[in-house]
mmCIF file with all atom_site columns, C-alpha atoms and ligand atoms in Angstrom:
data_model
loop_
_atom_site.group_PDB
_atom_site.id
_atom_site.type_symbol
_atom_site.label_atom_id
_atom_site.label_alt_id
_atom_site.label_comp_id
_atom_site.label_asym_id
_atom_site.label_entity_id
_atom_site.label_seq_id
_atom_site.pdbx_PDB_ins_code
_atom_site.Cartn_x
_atom_site.Cartn_y
_atom_site.Cartn_z
_atom_site.occupancy
_atom_site.B_iso_or_equiv
_atom_site.pdbx_formal_charge
_atom_site.auth_seq_id
_atom_site.auth_comp_id
_atom_site.auth_asym_id
_atom_site.auth_atom_id
_atom_site.pdbx_PDB_model_num
ATOM   1  C CA . UNK X 1 1  ? 183.754 -18.188 112.148 1.00 0.00 ? 1   UNK X CA 1
ATOM   2  C CA . UNK X 1 2  ? 182.315 -14.821 113.881 1.00 0.00 ? 2   UNK X CA 1
ATOM   3  C CA . UNK X 1 3  ? 185.430 -12.671 113.199 1.00 0.00 ? 3   UNK X CA 1
ATOM   4  C CA . UNK X 1 4  ? 185.514 -13.225 109.690 1.00 0.00 ? 4   UNK X CA 1
ATOM   5  C CA . UNK X 1 5  ? 181.952 -12.940 109.601 1.00 0.00 ? 5   UNK X CA 1
ATOM   6  C CA . UNK X 1 6  ? 182.923 -9.327  111.241 1.00 0.00 ? 6   UNK X CA 1
ATOM   7  C CA . UNK X 1 7  ? 185.381 -8.289  109.286 1.00 0.00 ? 7   UNK X CA 1
ATOM   8  C CA . UNK X 1 8  ? 184.081 -9.679  105.891 1.00 0.00 ? 8   UNK X CA 1
ATOM   9  C CA . UNK X 1 9  ? 180.526 -7.607  107.030 1.00 0.00 ? 9   UNK X CA 1
ATOM   10 C CA . UNK X 1 10 ? 182.221 -4.280  107.860 1.00 0.00 ? 10  UNK X CA 1
ATOM   11 C CA . UNK X 1 11 ? 185.091 -3.814  105.218 1.00 0.00 ? 11  UNK X CA 1
ATOM   12 C CA . UNK X 1 12 ? 182.513 -5.359  102.631 1.00 0.00 ? 12  UNK X CA 1
ATOM   13 C CA . UNK X 1 13 ? 179.526 -2.765  103.092 1.00 0.00 ? 13  UNK X CA 1
ATOM   14 C CA . UNK X 1 14 ? 181.757 0.209   103.934 1.00 0.00 ? 14  UNK X CA 1
ATOM   15 C CA . UNK X 1 15 ? 183.458 -0.691  99.952  1.00 0.00 ? 15  UNK X CA 1
ATOM   16 C CA . UNK X 1 16 ? 179.381 -0.917  98.471  1.00 0.00 ? 16  UNK X CA 1
ATOM   17 C CA . UNK X 1 17 ? 179.068 2.801   100.101 1.00 0.00 ? 17  UNK X CA 1
ATOM   18 C CA . UNK X 1 18 ? 182.590 4.381   98.647  1.00 0.00 ? 18  UNK X CA 1
ATOM   19 C CA . UNK X 1 19 ? 180.976 2.299   95.958  1.00 0.00 ? 19  UNK X CA 1
ATOM   20 C CA . UNK X 1 20 ? 177.588 4.351   95.713  1.00 0.00 ? 20  UNK X CA 1
ATOM   21 C CA . UNK X 1 21 ? 179.356 7.186   97.105  1.00 0.00 ? 21  UNK X CA 1
ATOM   22 C CA . UNK X 1 22 ? 183.440 7.846   94.404  1.00 0.00 ? 22  UNK X CA 1
ATOM   23 C CA . UNK X 1 23 ? 181.318 6.767   91.289  1.00 0.00 ? 23  UNK X CA 1
ATOM   24 C CA . UNK X 1 24 ? 178.344 9.299   90.345  1.00 0.00 ? 24  UNK X CA 1
ATOM   25 C CA . UNK X 1 25 ? 177.028 6.817   87.381  1.00 0.00 ? 25  UNK X CA 1
ATOM   26 C CA . UNK X 1 26 ? 175.875 4.019   90.231  1.00 0.00 ? 26  UNK X CA 1
ATOM   27 C CA . UNK X 1 27 ? 174.056 7.281   92.012  1.00 0.00 ? 27  UNK X CA 1
ATOM   28 C CA . UNK X 1 28 ? 171.210 5.340   91.037  1.00 0.00 ? 28  UNK X CA 1
ATOM   29 C CA . UNK X 1 29 ? 167.427 4.655   92.118  1.00 0.00 ? 29  UNK X CA 1
ATOM   30 C CA . UNK X 1 30 ? 168.566 1.021   93.394  1.00 0.00 ? 30  UNK X CA 1
ATOM   31 C CA . UNK X 1 31 ? 172.043 1.327   93.867  1.00 0.00 ? 31  UNK X CA 1
ATOM   32 C CA . UNK X 1 32 ? 170.778 3.810   97.080  1.00 0.00 ? 32  UNK X CA 1
ATOM   33 C CA . UNK X 1 33 ? 168.515 0.950   98.152  1.00 0.00 ? 33  UNK X CA 1
ATOM   34 C CA . UNK X 1 34 ? 171.359 -1.000  98.068  1.00 0.00 ? 34  UNK X CA 1
ATOM   35 C CA . UNK X 1 35 ? 173.460 1.360   100.143 1.00 0.00 ? 35  UNK X CA 1
ATOM   36 C CA . UNK X 1 36 ? 170.799 1.066   102.805 1.00 0.00 ? 36  UNK X CA 1
ATOM   37 C CA . UNK X 1 37 ? 170.604 -1.943  103.102 1.00 0.00 ? 37  UNK X CA 1
ATOM   38 C CA . UNK X 1 38 ? 174.450 -2.638  103.007 1.00 0.00 ? 38  UNK X CA 1
ATOM   39 C CA . UNK X 1 39 ? 173.901 0.910   105.604 1.00 0.00 ? 39  UNK X CA 1
ATOM   40 C CA . UNK X 1 40 ? 171.168 -1.304  108.110 1.00 0.00 ? 40  UNK X CA 1
ATOM   41 C CA . UNK X 1 41 ? 173.597 -4.636  107.614 1.00 0.00 ? 41  UNK X CA 1
ATOM   42 C CA . UNK X 1 42 ? 176.599 -2.772  109.349 1.00 0.00 ? 42  UNK X CA 1
ATOM   43 C CA . UNK X 1 43 ? 174.700 -1.457  112.037 1.00 0.00 ? 43  UNK X CA 1
ATOM   44 C CA . UNK X 1 44 ? 173.853 -5.524  112.941 1.00 0.00 ? 44  UNK X CA 1
ATOM   45 C CA . UNK X 1 45 ? 177.038 -6.535  112.896 1.00 0.00 ? 45  UNK X CA 1
ATOM   46 C CA . UNK X 1 46 ? 178.036 -3.734  115.333 1.00 0.00 ? 46  UNK X CA 1
ATOM   47 C CA . UNK X 1 47 ? 175.501 -4.125  117.216 1.00 0.00 ? 47  UNK X CA 1
ATOM   48 C CA . UNK X 1 48 ? 173.898 -7.250  118.062 1.00 0.00 ? 48  UNK X CA 1
ATOM   49 C CA . UNK X 1 49 ? 177.591 -10.177 116.250 1.00 0.00 ? 49  UNK X CA 1
ATOM   50 C CA . UNK X 1 50 ? 179.814 -7.762  118.318 1.00 0.00 ? 50  UNK X CA 1
ATOM   51 C CA . UNK X 1 51 ? 178.541 -7.700  121.470 1.00 0.00 ? 51  UNK X CA 1
ATOM   52 C CA . UNK X 1 52 ? 177.051 -10.862 120.878 1.00 0.00 ? 52  UNK X CA 1
ATOM   53 C CA . UNK X 1 53 ? 180.658 -12.887 120.747 1.00 0.00 ? 53  UNK X CA 1
ATOM   54 C CA . UNK X 1 54 ? 182.137 -11.211 123.627 1.00 0.00 ? 54  UNK X CA 1
ATOM   55 C CA . UNK X 1 55 ? 179.327 -12.091 125.732 1.00 0.00 ? 55  UNK X CA 1
ATOM   56 C CA . UNK X 1 56 ? 179.099 -15.564 124.532 1.00 0.00 ? 56  UNK X CA 1
ATOM   57 C CA . UNK X 1 57 ? 183.080 -15.962 124.654 1.00 0.00 ? 57  UNK X CA 1
ATOM   58 C CA . UNK X 1 58 ? 183.673 -14.478 127.732 1.00 0.00 ? 58  UNK X CA 1
ATOM   59 C CA . UNK X 1 59 ? 180.566 -15.000 129.610 1.00 0.00 ? 59  UNK X CA 1
ATOM   60 C CA . UNK X 1 60 ? 180.373 -10.927 131.522 1.00 0.00 ? 60  UNK X CA 1
ATOM   61 C CA . UNK X 1 61 ? 178.552 -8.279  130.435 1.00 0.00 ? 61  UNK X CA 1
ATOM   62 C CA . UNK X 1 62 ? 181.290 -5.750  129.326 1.00 0.00 ? 62  UNK X CA 1
ATOM   63 C CA . UNK X 1 63 ? 179.055 -3.079  128.908 1.00 0.00 ? 63  UNK X CA 1
ATOM   64 C CA . UNK X 1 64 ? 176.612 -1.833  131.906 1.00 0.00 ? 64  UNK X CA 1
ATOM   65 C CA . UNK X 1 65 ? 172.834 -1.846  132.560 1.00 0.00 ? 65  UNK X CA 1
ATOM   66 C CA . UNK X 1 66 ? 171.776 0.543   130.330 1.00 0.00 ? 66  UNK X CA 1
ATOM   67 C CA . UNK X 1 67 ? 173.484 -0.679  127.353 1.00 0.00 ? 67  UNK X CA 1
ATOM   68 C CA . UNK X 1 68 ? 172.123 -4.505  128.034 1.00 0.00 ? 68  UNK X CA 1
ATOM   69 C CA . UNK X 1 69 ? 168.712 -3.598  128.169 1.00 0.00 ? 69  UNK X CA 1
ATOM   70 C CA . UNK X 1 70 ? 168.914 -1.765  124.595 1.00 0.00 ? 70  UNK X CA 1
ATOM   71 C CA . UNK X 1 71 ? 171.450 -3.552  123.358 1.00 0.00 ? 71  UNK X CA 1
ATOM   72 C CA . UNK X 1 72 ? 168.697 -7.019  123.466 1.00 0.00 ? 72  UNK X CA 1
ATOM   73 C CA . UNK X 1 73 ? 165.548 -4.458  122.431 1.00 0.00 ? 73  UNK X CA 1
ATOM   74 C CA . UNK X 1 74 ? 167.698 -3.896  119.253 1.00 0.00 ? 74  UNK X CA 1
ATOM   75 C CA . UNK X 1 75 ? 168.321 -8.174  118.952 1.00 0.00 ? 75  UNK X CA 1
ATOM   76 C CA . UNK X 1 76 ? 165.161 -8.914  120.271 1.00 0.00 ? 76  UNK X CA 1
ATOM   77 C CA . UNK X 1 77 ? 162.728 -6.321  118.590 1.00 0.00 ? 77  UNK X CA 1
ATOM   78 C CA . UNK X 1 78 ? 161.044 -8.585  116.066 1.00 0.00 ? 78  UNK X CA 1
ATOM   79 C CA . UNK X 1 79 ? 159.431 -10.860 119.322 1.00 0.00 ? 79  UNK X CA 1
ATOM   80 C CA . UNK X 1 80 ? 158.472 -7.892  120.984 1.00 0.00 ? 80  UNK X CA 1
ATOM   81 C CA . UNK X 1 81 ? 156.584 -6.105  117.921 1.00 0.00 ? 81  UNK X CA 1
ATOM   82 C CA . UNK X 1 82 ? 153.034 -7.899  119.262 1.00 0.00 ? 82  UNK X CA 1
ATOM   83 C CA . UNK X 1 83 ? 150.001 -6.380  116.599 1.00 0.00 ? 83  UNK X CA 1
HETATM 84 C C1 . NAG S 2 .  ? 181.732 4.260   87.385  1.00 0.00 ? 101 NAG S C1 1
HETATM 85 O O1 . NAG S 2 .  ? 180.162 2.843   87.429  1.00 0.00 ? 101 NAG S O1 1
HETATM 86 C C2 . NAG S 2 .  ? 179.818 2.470   85.830  1.00 0.00 ? 101 NAG S C2 1
HETATM 87 C C3 . NAG S 2 .  ? 179.087 1.235   85.094  1.00 0.00 ? 101 NAG S C3 1
HETATM 88 O O2 . NAG S 2 .  ? 177.692 1.950   86.821  1.00 0.00 ? 101 NAG S O2 1
HETATM 89 C C4 . NAG S 2 .  ? 180.940 2.304   85.083  1.00 0.00 ? 101 NAG S C4 1
HETATM 90 O O3 . NAG S 2 .  ? 181.737 1.531   83.941  1.00 0.00 ? 101 NAG S O3 1
HETATM 91 C C5 . NAG S 2 .  ? 182.488 2.899   85.587  1.00 0.00 ? 101 NAG S C5 1
HETATM 92 O O4 . NAG S 2 .  ? 183.376 2.608   85.066  1.00 0.00 ? 101 NAG S O4 1
HETATM 93 C C6 . NAG S 2 .  ? 182.744 3.088   86.608  1.00 0.00 ? 101 NAG S C6 1
HETATM 94 N N1 . NAG S 2 .  ? 183.611 4.925   87.134  1.00 0.00 ? 101 NAG S N1 1
HETATM 95 C C7 . NAG S 2 .  ? 184.720 4.351   87.745  1.00 0.00 ? 101 NAG S C7 1
HETATM 96 C C8 . NAG S 2 .  ? 185.426 5.492   87.344  1.00 0.00 ? 101 NAG S C8 1
HETATM 97 O O5 . NAG S 2 .  ? 184.565 3.539   88.520  1.00 0.00 ? 101 NAG S O5 1
#
């Protein structure tokens, strides 16, 4: 299921960006907002989904100490921010 979400998410979000980029009549403020969401989702898939799946499946962290801290910071940022 993660592989399906990974592929569909990357392809779908890339197609959203490509559509707005190629068709000039689609360059509206609303579509730029949607592209913004697509780019954010693209990065969540790359930086959160992919490392988590590799980690869960193999129970090994392959990417070193620095990326361990950085990736986990991005994933858990919402819990670290306090008011
Ligand atoms: C560009 O998008 C508009 C809708 O916003 C559509 O009517 C038009 O056919 C599209 N043009 C191309 C070349 O796909």
